[in-house]
C-alpha positions as a Python dict, from the first residue, in 0.01 Angstrom:
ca = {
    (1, 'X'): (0, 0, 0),
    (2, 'X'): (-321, -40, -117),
    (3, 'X'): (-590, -245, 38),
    (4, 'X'): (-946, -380, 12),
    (5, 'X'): (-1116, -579, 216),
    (6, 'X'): (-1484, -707, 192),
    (7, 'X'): (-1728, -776, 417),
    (8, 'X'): (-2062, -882, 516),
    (9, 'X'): (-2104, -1229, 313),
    (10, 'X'): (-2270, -1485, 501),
    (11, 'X'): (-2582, -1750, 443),
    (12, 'X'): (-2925, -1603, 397),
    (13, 'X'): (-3243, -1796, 312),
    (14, 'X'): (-3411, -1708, -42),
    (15, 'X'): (-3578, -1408, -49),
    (16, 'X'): (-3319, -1233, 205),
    (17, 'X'): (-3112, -930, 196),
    (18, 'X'): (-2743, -890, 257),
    (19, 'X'): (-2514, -522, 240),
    (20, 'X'): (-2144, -631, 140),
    (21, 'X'): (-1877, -324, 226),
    (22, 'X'): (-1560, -327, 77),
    (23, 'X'): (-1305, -86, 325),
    (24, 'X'): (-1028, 72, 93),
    (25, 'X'): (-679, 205, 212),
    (26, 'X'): (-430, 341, -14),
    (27, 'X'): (-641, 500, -254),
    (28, 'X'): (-937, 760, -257),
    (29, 'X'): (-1294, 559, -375),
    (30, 'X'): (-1429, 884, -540),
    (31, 'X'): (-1154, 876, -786),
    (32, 'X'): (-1158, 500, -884),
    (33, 'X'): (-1410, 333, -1080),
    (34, 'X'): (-1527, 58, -829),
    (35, 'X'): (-1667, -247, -889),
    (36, 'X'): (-1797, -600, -764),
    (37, 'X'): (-1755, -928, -889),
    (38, 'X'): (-1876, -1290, -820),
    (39, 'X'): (-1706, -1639, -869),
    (40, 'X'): (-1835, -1984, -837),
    (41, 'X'): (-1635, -2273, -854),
    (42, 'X'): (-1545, -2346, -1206),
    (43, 'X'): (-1691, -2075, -1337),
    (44, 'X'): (-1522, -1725, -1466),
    (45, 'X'): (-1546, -1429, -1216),
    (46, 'X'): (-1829, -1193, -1330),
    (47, 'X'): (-1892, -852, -1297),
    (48, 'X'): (-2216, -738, -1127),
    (49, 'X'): (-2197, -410, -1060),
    (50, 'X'): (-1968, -115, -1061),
    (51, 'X'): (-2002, 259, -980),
    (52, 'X'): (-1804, 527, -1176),
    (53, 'X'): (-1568, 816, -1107),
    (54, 'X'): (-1708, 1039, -1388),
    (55, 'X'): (-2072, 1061, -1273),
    (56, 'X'): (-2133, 864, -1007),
    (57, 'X'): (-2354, 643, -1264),
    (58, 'X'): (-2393, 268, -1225),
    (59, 'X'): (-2369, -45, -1376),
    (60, 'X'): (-2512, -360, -1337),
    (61, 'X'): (-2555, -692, -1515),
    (62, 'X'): (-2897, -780, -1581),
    (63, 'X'): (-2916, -1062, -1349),
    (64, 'X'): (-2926, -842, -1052),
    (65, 'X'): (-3112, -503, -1161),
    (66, 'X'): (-3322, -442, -937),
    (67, 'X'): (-3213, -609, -646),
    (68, 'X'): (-2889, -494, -613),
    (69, 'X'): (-2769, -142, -577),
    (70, 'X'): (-2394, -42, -557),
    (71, 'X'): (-2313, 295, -374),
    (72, 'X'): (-2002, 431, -194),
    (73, 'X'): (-1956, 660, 103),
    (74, 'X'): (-1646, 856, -9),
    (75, 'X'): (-1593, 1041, 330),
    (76, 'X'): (-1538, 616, 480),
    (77, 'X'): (-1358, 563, 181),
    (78, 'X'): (-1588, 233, 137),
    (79, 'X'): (-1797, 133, -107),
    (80, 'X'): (-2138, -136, -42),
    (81, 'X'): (-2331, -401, -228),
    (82, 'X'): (-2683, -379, -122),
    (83, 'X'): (-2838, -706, -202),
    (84, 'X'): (-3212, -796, -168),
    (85, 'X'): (-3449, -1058, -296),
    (86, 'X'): (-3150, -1285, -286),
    (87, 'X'): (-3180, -1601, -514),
    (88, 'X'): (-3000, -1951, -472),
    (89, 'X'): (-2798, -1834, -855),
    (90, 'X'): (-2652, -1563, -602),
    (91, 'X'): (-2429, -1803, -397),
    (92, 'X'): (-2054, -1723, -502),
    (93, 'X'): (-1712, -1553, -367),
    (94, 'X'): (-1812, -1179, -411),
    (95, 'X'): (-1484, -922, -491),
    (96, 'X'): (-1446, -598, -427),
    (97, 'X'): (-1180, -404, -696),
    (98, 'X'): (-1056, -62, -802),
    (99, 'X'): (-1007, 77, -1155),
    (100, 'X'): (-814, 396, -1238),
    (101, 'X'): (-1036, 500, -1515),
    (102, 'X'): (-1448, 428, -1573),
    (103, 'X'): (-1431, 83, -1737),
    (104, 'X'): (-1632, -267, -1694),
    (105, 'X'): (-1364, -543, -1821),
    (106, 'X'): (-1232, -775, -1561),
    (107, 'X'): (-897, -698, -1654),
    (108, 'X'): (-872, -302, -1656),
    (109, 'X'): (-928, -324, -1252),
    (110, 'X'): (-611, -324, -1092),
    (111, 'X'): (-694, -395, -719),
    (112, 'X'): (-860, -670, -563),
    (113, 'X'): (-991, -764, -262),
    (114, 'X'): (-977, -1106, -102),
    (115, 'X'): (-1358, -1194, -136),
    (116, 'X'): (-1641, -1252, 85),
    (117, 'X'): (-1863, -1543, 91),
    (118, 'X'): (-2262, -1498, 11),
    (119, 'X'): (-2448, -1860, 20),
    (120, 'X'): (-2855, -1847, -31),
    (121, 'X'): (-3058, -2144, 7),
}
């Protein structure tokens, strides 16, 4: 059975910093291309960063680099969001998931996380 769970959300003034951890059971985090997504309501879930299995090389969309960095401690099997300089545009439902192979759409990861919430005002 396969789980992820996020956490770490929470309300931060602008300008703040906030480390999201996603704890995975059921599969090995090296071996999966991880990612993290955001969702506001009415909006479509974005990506904003992933990490991959190939060469440990990132990803991120360009609304975040440079604030955010996405890094996973494979002996904890659990993978982080850090998040700094944190801007109002930030506030969503942030997702965890797991991919089998190095890939960026939505749809290609197969394992999801119930979300955690990150407000900035």
């Amino acid at each position: 059975h396969v789980q992820l769970v996020e956490s770490g959300g929470g309300s931060v003034q602008t300008g703040g910093s906030l480390r999201l951890s996603c704890a995975v059971t059921g599969i090995t985090t090296s071996t999966y291309c991880m990612g993290w997504f955001r969702q506001t309501p009415g909006k479509e879930r974005e990506g904003v960063a992933a990490i991959f299995t190939s060469d440990d090389s990132t990803y991120y969309t360009d609304s975040v680099k440079g604030r955010f960095t996405i890094s996973r401690e494979n002996d904890k099997n659990t993978v982080y969001l850090q998040m700094n300089n944190l801007k109002p545009e930030d506030t969503a439902m942030y997702y965890c998931a797991a991919a089998a192979d190095d890939s960026l759409p939505l749809a290609d990861f197969g394992y999801w996380g119930q979300g955690t919430q990150v407000t900035v005002s």
